[in-house]
Amino acid sequence: MLDKQAKNEEVKGGEIAVDTSSGSMSYNRFEMQVSQTLHMAIEIFDNLDYLFVLDYYDDITIFDKESNPETVSYFQMKTNEESISINTAITKDWLVKMYAQLENTDWLVKELGLITNCPLVVSITTKKDNGKNEKKRKLFTSEKTPFLEFNPVTISKIKEDIAKKKGIDVDSVDLTKFFHIRTTLSIPRHREIVEQEMGDFLHSKYPRITMDSVKTIFGAMMDILTRRQQYELLDDSASFSEVRNKKGVSKRDFERVIEEAMLISIPTFEEISRVLSFQEDDKYKASYEYTLILSDAQTKSETFTSVFKKVRDMMEENKRGAEKSLKQYSEELCKKLYSVHPDIELIYNKTYISILIASITISEMRRS
């Protein structure tokens, strides 16, 4: 595969840029950017109070804080089925565009990253003792490689290109913030891979979390990130607060999605039936109400969201004592709820509310 790539790059003794656009278009690079953003959000979740901005300042931008950030990292993401040449990055102006980010003095730039799903090829041509040209190629496949680890000829070539296009002295070009990042995501399976990463991440934090909750959280995050990426009504002079609101996703947003999904997670009917001690005669009616709750939790209608919040608030104000069974607790709470919110009784019967109370209780136990 790579030998074929090398032949495609050689034309009349020279090297041309790899055509990466067709592969990117075919596999929807924008969709892969969303997966890569979630992959990175999971990776740095425990270490940074971050804010991601998609497809505005660059393909992916990471600020160190949601409010009043001090540092920023910019990333461009490029995809190809086989490999990408550093010459492509130079001739297509990827690197000079990344370097231009240093001109923004609002924040301290931490990293300028070129993310690829494939090896980065660095090639140099040298003359042998017999006078013939020899082409040497090196593949960079590590998770993260500083540009300064490239060979001196390539480093000089990059600096000279940036200096020429920016109209600056070549000695002033600083590549210390440039990195190549080889993502673990692949073109055909990027969504599947990051969903597995999400599951591993959530299970490490909440060992008793259900697969339904994992899928809900993953779906919600992918939806939020996609909508942020696709928003296109901001102009180039938008304020940081506007960009944050329309194009940003923070760690706090991620935490809120996790919390809401786990709170509204509905355990199996067997668990509910066991903790509420349903008798055989009651199980048929309870199973019907359980089915309604599953449907309501899925659609998250305004009515359900309202009653869920009221039940949750009532539970916060009236904690269950260790001496009470969940069945006794839910019966007492139902009476209080109906007395404070009589309108709820017109829509939701006691069995429905009891199952909702049990679901919230079990979900909180799993979370803690």
Coordinates of C-alpha atoms in Angstrom, one line a residue:
M1 CA 0.0 0.0 0.0
L2 CA 2.7 2.5 1.0
D3 CA 4.9 1.5 -2.0
K4 CA 1.9 2.4 -4.3
Q5 CA 1.6 5.7 -2.4
A6 CA 5.3 6.4 -3.1
K7 CA 4.9 5.7 -6.8
N8 CA 1.9 8.1 -6.9
E9 CA 4.0 10.8 -5.4
E10 CA 6.9 10.5 -7.9
V11 CA 6.5 12.3 -11.3
K12 CA 9.5 13.0 -13.5
G13 CA 11.9 12.7 -10.7
G14 CA 10.0 15.1 -8.4
E15 CA 7.4 14.7 -5.7
I16 CA 3.8 16.0 -5.9
A17 CA 1.2 16.5 -3.2
V18 CA -1.0 13.5 -2.2
D19 CA -4.6 14.0 -3.2
T20 CA -6.3 13.7 0.1
S21 CA -9.5 15.6 -0.8
S22 CA -11.3 12.7 -2.5
G23 CA -10.9 10.4 0.5
S24 CA -11.9 13.2 2.9
M25 CA -15.1 13.9 0.9
S26 CA -15.9 10.2 0.5
Y27 CA -15.8 9.5 4.2
N28 CA -17.1 12.8 5.5
R29 CA -14.1 14.3 7.3
F30 CA -16.4 16.6 9.2
E31 CA -18.1 13.7 10.9
M32 CA -14.8 12.2 11.9
Q33 CA -13.8 15.6 13.4
V34 CA -16.8 15.2 15.8
S35 CA -15.6 11.8 16.8
Q36 CA -12.1 13.1 17.3
T37 CA -13.4 15.9 19.5
L38 CA -15.2 13.5 21.7
H39 CA -12.2 11.2 21.8
M40 CA -10.1 14.2 23.0
A41 CA -12.7 15.3 25.5
I42 CA -12.7 11.9 27.1
E43 CA -8.9 11.8 27.1
I44 CA -8.4 15.1 29.0
F45 CA -11.6 14.9 31.1
D46 CA -9.8 14.5 34.5
N47 CA -7.0 17.0 33.8
L48 CA -8.5 20.2 32.4
D49 CA -11.6 22.4 32.8
Y50 CA -11.7 22.7 29.0
L51 CA -13.8 24.3 26.3
F52 CA -13.8 22.8 22.8
V53 CA -14.7 25.0 19.8
L54 CA -15.5 23.2 16.6
D55 CA -14.8 24.5 13.1
Y56 CA -14.4 28.2 13.8
Y57 CA -10.8 29.2 14.9
D58 CA -9.6 25.9 13.4
D59 CA -11.0 22.4 12.9
I60 CA -10.7 21.7 16.6
T61 CA -9.7 24.3 19.2
I62 CA -9.2 23.6 22.9
F63 CA -9.2 26.3 25.6
D64 CA -7.9 25.6 29.0
K65 CA -11.0 27.1 30.7
E66 CA -14.6 27.8 29.8
S67 CA -14.5 31.3 31.1
N68 CA -11.5 33.7 30.7
P69 CA -9.2 31.2 29.1
E70 CA -5.5 31.8 29.2
T71 CA -4.1 29.1 26.9
V72 CA -5.3 27.6 23.6
S73 CA -4.4 24.7 21.3
Y74 CA -5.4 24.6 17.6
F75 CA -5.7 21.5 15.6
Q76 CA -6.2 20.7 11.9
M77 CA -7.5 17.3 11.0
K78 CA -6.6 15.6 7.7
T79 CA -7.6 12.1 6.5
N80 CA -6.4 9.6 3.9
E81 CA -6.7 5.9 3.4
E82 CA -2.9 5.3 3.2
S83 CA -0.6 8.1 4.2
I84 CA -0.1 11.9 4.0
S85 CA 3.2 13.5 3.0
I86 CA 4.7 16.4 4.8
N87 CA 5.1 17.9 1.3
T88 CA 1.3 17.9 1.0
A89 CA 1.0 19.8 4.3
I90 CA 3.5 22.4 2.9
T91 CA 2.1 22.8 -0.6
K92 CA -1.5 23.0 0.5
D93 CA -0.6 25.7 3.1
W94 CA -1.8 23.7 6.1
L95 CA 1.3 24.6 8.1
V96 CA 1.4 28.3 7.2
K97 CA -2.3 28.5 8.2
M98 CA -1.5 26.8 11.5
Y99 CA 1.5 29.2 12.0
A100 CA -0.8 32.2 11.5
Q101 CA -2.6 31.3 14.8
L102 CA 0.4 32.6 16.6
E103 CA -0.5 36.1 15.5
N104 CA -3.6 36.1 17.8
T105 CA -2.3 37.5 21.1
D106 CA -5.6 37.1 23.0
W107 CA -4.4 33.8 24.4
L108 CA -1.1 31.9 24.9
V109 CA -0.8 29.2 22.3
K110 CA 0.1 25.9 23.8
E111 CA 0.1 23.6 20.8
L112 CA -0.4 23.6 17.0
G113 CA -1.4 20.1 16.1
L114 CA -1.7 18.4 12.7
I115 CA -4.0 15.3 13.3
T116 CA -4.0 12.5 10.8
N117 CA -5.6 9.1 10.8
C118 CA -2.7 7.6 8.9
P119 CA 1.1 7.8 9.0
L120 CA 2.8 11.1 8.1
V121 CA 5.5 10.6 5.5
V122 CA 8.6 12.7 5.6
S123 CA 10.9 12.3 2.6
I124 CA 14.3 13.7 1.7
T125 CA 16.4 13.3 -1.5
T126 CA 20.2 13.2 -1.0
K127 CA 23.1 12.6 -3.4
K128 CA 25.1 9.4 -3.0
D129 CA 28.8 9.2 -3.5
N130 CA 28.2 7.9 -7.1
G131 CA 26.3 11.1 -7.9
K132 CA 22.8 9.4 -8.0
N133 CA 19.9 10.7 -6.0
E134 CA 18.7 8.7 -3.1
K135 CA 15.2 9.1 -1.6
K136 CA 14.7 8.4 2.0
R137 CA 11.3 8.1 3.6
K138 CA 10.3 7.9 7.2
L139 CA 6.8 7.2 8.5
F140 CA 5.7 8.9 11.7
T141 CA 3.1 6.8 13.4
S142 CA 3.6 7.7 17.1
E143 CA 0.7 9.1 19.1
K144 CA 2.4 12.5 19.3
T145 CA 5.6 13.7 17.5
P146 CA 7.1 17.2 17.7
F147 CA 8.0 18.7 14.4
L148 CA 11.5 19.3 15.7
E149 CA 12.1 15.6 15.6
F150 CA 11.9 15.7 11.8
N151 CA 15.3 15.6 10.0
P152 CA 17.1 19.0 9.6
V153 CA 16.4 19.2 5.9
T154 CA 12.6 18.9 6.4
I155 CA 12.7 21.4 9.3
S156 CA 14.5 23.9 7.1
K157 CA 12.1 23.3 4.3
I158 CA 9.1 24.0 6.5
K159 CA 10.7 27.1 8.0
E160 CA 11.6 28.5 4.6
D161 CA 8.1 27.9 3.2
I162 CA 6.5 29.7 6.2
A163 CA 9.0 32.6 6.1
K164 CA 8.4 33.1 2.4
K165 CA 4.6 33.0 2.6
K166 CA 4.5 35.2 5.8
G167 CA 7.1 37.6 4.6
I168 CA 9.3 37.1 7.7
D169 CA 12.9 36.2 8.4
V170 CA 13.4 32.4 8.3
D171 CA 15.4 32.5 11.6
S172 CA 12.3 33.9 13.4
V173 CA 10.1 30.9 12.4
D174 CA 9.4 28.9 15.6
L175 CA 8.3 25.3 15.3
T176 CA 8.4 24.4 19.0
K177 CA 4.6 24.4 19.3
F178 CA 4.1 22.2 16.2
F179 CA 3.1 18.5 16.7
H180 CA 1.9 15.7 14.5
I181 CA -0.8 13.6 16.2
R182 CA -1.7 10.1 14.9
T183 CA -5.3 9.5 16.1
T184 CA -6.4 6.0 17.0
L185 CA -9.7 6.5 15.1
S186 CA -10.1 5.0 11.7
I187 CA -12.1 6.3 8.7
P188 CA -14.6 3.4 8.6
R189 CA -14.9 2.8 12.4
H190 CA -14.3 6.2 14.1
R191 CA -17.8 6.4 15.6
E192 CA -17.7 2.8 16.8
I193 CA -14.3 3.2 18.3
V194 CA -15.2 6.4 20.2
E195 CA -18.4 4.8 21.5
Q196 CA -16.3 2.0 23.0
E197 CA -14.0 4.6 24.5
M198 CA -17.0 6.3 26.0
G199 CA -18.2 3.0 27.5
D200 CA -14.8 2.3 29.1
F201 CA -14.6 5.8 30.4
L202 CA -18.0 5.8 32.0
H203 CA -17.7 2.3 33.5
S204 CA -14.4 3.3 35.1
K205 CA -16.1 6.2 36.8
Y206 CA -19.5 4.5 37.5
P207 CA -19.1 0.7 37.5
R208 CA -22.8 0.1 37.9
I209 CA -23.9 2.3 35.0
T210 CA -26.2 0.6 32.5
M211 CA -25.5 0.2 28.8
D212 CA -28.6 2.2 28.0
S213 CA -27.2 5.1 29.9
V214 CA -23.9 4.8 28.1
K215 CA -25.6 4.8 24.7
T216 CA -27.8 7.8 25.8
I217 CA -24.7 9.8 26.9
F218 CA -22.8 9.0 23.8
G219 CA -25.7 9.9 21.5
A220 CA -26.3 13.1 23.3
M221 CA -22.7 14.2 23.1
M222 CA -22.4 13.4 19.4
D223 CA -25.6 15.3 18.8
I224 CA -24.4 18.4 20.7
L225 CA -21.0 18.4 19.0
T226 CA -22.5 17.9 15.6
R227 CA -24.9 20.8 16.1
R228 CA -22.1 23.0 17.3
Q229 CA -19.9 22.1 14.3
Q230 CA -22.6 22.8 11.8
Y231 CA -23.6 26.2 13.2
E232 CA -22.5 28.7 10.5
L233 CA -24.2 32.0 11.3
L234 CA -21.2 33.6 13.2
D235 CA -19.1 36.1 11.4
D236 CA -15.3 36.3 11.7
S237 CA -15.4 39.1 14.2
A238 CA -17.7 37.3 16.7
S239 CA -16.9 37.8 20.4
F240 CA -15.5 34.9 22.4
S241 CA -18.8 34.7 24.4
E242 CA -20.8 34.3 21.1
V243 CA -18.4 31.7 19.9
R244 CA -18.6 29.8 23.2
N245 CA -22.4 29.8 23.1
K246 CA -22.8 28.8 19.5
K247 CA -19.8 26.7 18.7
G248 CA -18.4 25.6 22.1
V249 CA -18.8 22.5 24.3
S250 CA -17.3 22.5 27.8
K251 CA -16.4 20.0 30.4
R252 CA -19.4 21.3 32.3
D253 CA -21.7 20.5 29.4
F254 CA -20.3 17.0 29.3
E255 CA -20.8 16.5 33.0
R256 CA -24.4 17.8 32.7
V257 CA -25.2 15.3 30.0
I258 CA -23.8 12.4 32.1
E259 CA -25.8 13.5 35.2
E260 CA -29.1 14.0 33.4
A261 CA -28.7 10.7 31.5
M262 CA -28.0 8.8 34.7
L263 CA -30.8 10.4 36.6
I264 CA -33.4 9.6 34.0
S265 CA -32.0 6.1 33.4
I266 CA -34.7 3.5 33.9
P267 CA -33.6 0.2 35.4
T268 CA -35.1 -3.1 34.3
F269 CA -38.6 -4.0 35.4
E270 CA -37.2 -6.9 37.4
E271 CA -35.2 -4.5 39.5
I272 CA -38.1 -2.2 40.0
S273 CA -40.5 -5.1 40.9
R274 CA -38.0 -6.4 43.4
V275 CA -37.4 -3.2 45.3
L276 CA -41.0 -2.2 45.3
S277 CA -42.2 -5.7 46.3
F278 CA -45.0 -5.9 43.7
Q279 CA -47.4 -8.8 44.3
E280 CA -48.4 -11.0 41.4
D281 CA -51.8 -9.2 41.1
D282 CA -50.0 -5.8 40.8
K283 CA -47.4 -6.8 38.3
Y284 CA -49.5 -6.5 35.2
K285 CA -50.6 -2.9 36.0
A286 CA -47.0 -2.1 37.1
S287 CA -45.6 -3.4 33.9
Y288 CA -47.9 -1.2 31.9
E289 CA -46.9 1.9 33.9
Y290 CA -43.3 0.9 33.5
T291 CA -43.7 0.8 29.7
L292 CA -45.2 4.3 29.8
I293 CA -42.2 5.6 31.8
L294 CA -39.8 4.0 29.3
S295 CA -41.6 5.8 26.5
D296 CA -41.8 9.1 28.4
A297 CA -38.1 9.0 29.4
Q298 CA -37.2 8.4 25.7
T299 CA -39.2 11.3 24.3
K300 CA -38.5 13.6 27.3
S301 CA -41.7 15.5 26.8
E302 CA -42.3 18.7 28.6
T303 CA -44.9 17.1 30.9
F304 CA -42.6 14.2 31.8
T305 CA -39.6 16.6 32.4
S306 CA -41.8 18.7 34.7
V307 CA -43.0 15.8 36.8
F308 CA -39.5 14.3 36.9
K309 CA -38.1 17.5 38.3
K310 CA -40.9 17.8 40.9
V311 CA -40.4 14.2 42.0
R312 CA -36.6 14.7 42.2
D313 CA -37.0 17.9 44.2
M314 CA -39.4 16.2 46.6
M315 CA -36.9 13.4 47.1
E316 CA -34.2 15.9 47.8
E317 CA -36.4 17.6 50.5
N318 CA -37.5 14.3 52.0
K319 CA -34.6 11.9 52.2
R320 CA -35.3 8.2 52.8
G321 CA -34.3 6.9 56.2
A322 CA -32.5 3.6 56.5
E323 CA -35.4 2.1 58.4
K324 CA -37.8 2.6 55.6
S325 CA -38.2 0.2 52.7
L326 CA -38.3 1.8 49.2
K327 CA -42.0 0.8 48.9
Q328 CA -42.9 2.6 52.2
Y329 CA -40.9 5.6 51.1
S330 CA -42.5 5.8 47.7
E331 CA -46.0 5.6 49.2
E332 CA -45.3 8.4 51.6
L333 CA -43.7 10.5 48.9
C334 CA -46.6 10.0 46.6
K335 CA -49.0 11.4 49.2
K336 CA -46.8 14.5 49.8
L337 CA -46.4 15.0 46.1
Y338 CA -50.1 14.9 45.4
S339 CA -50.9 17.3 48.2
V340 CA -48.3 19.8 47.0
H341 CA -49.0 19.3 43.3
P342 CA -52.6 18.0 43.0
D343 CA -52.5 18.4 39.2
I344 CA -50.0 15.6 38.9
E345 CA -52.5 13.0 40.3
L346 CA -54.8 13.8 37.3
I347 CA -52.1 12.6 34.9
Y348 CA -49.9 10.1 36.7
N349 CA -51.2 7.5 39.1
K350 CA -49.4 6.2 42.3
T351 CA -47.9 3.2 40.5
Y352 CA -46.3 5.4 37.9
I353 CA -44.8 7.8 40.5
S354 CA -43.6 4.9 42.6
I355 CA -41.7 3.4 39.7
L356 CA -40.3 6.8 38.9
I357 CA -39.1 7.2 42.5
A358 CA -37.5 3.7 42.4
S359 CA -35.8 4.5 39.1
I360 CA -34.3 7.7 40.5
T361 CA -33.2 5.9 43.7
I362 CA -31.5 3.1 41.8
S363 CA -29.8 5.4 39.4
E364 CA -28.4 7.5 42.2
M365 CA -27.1 4.4 43.9
R366 CA -25.3 3.4 40.7
R367 CA -23.8 6.9 40.2
S368 CA -22.4 7.0 43.7

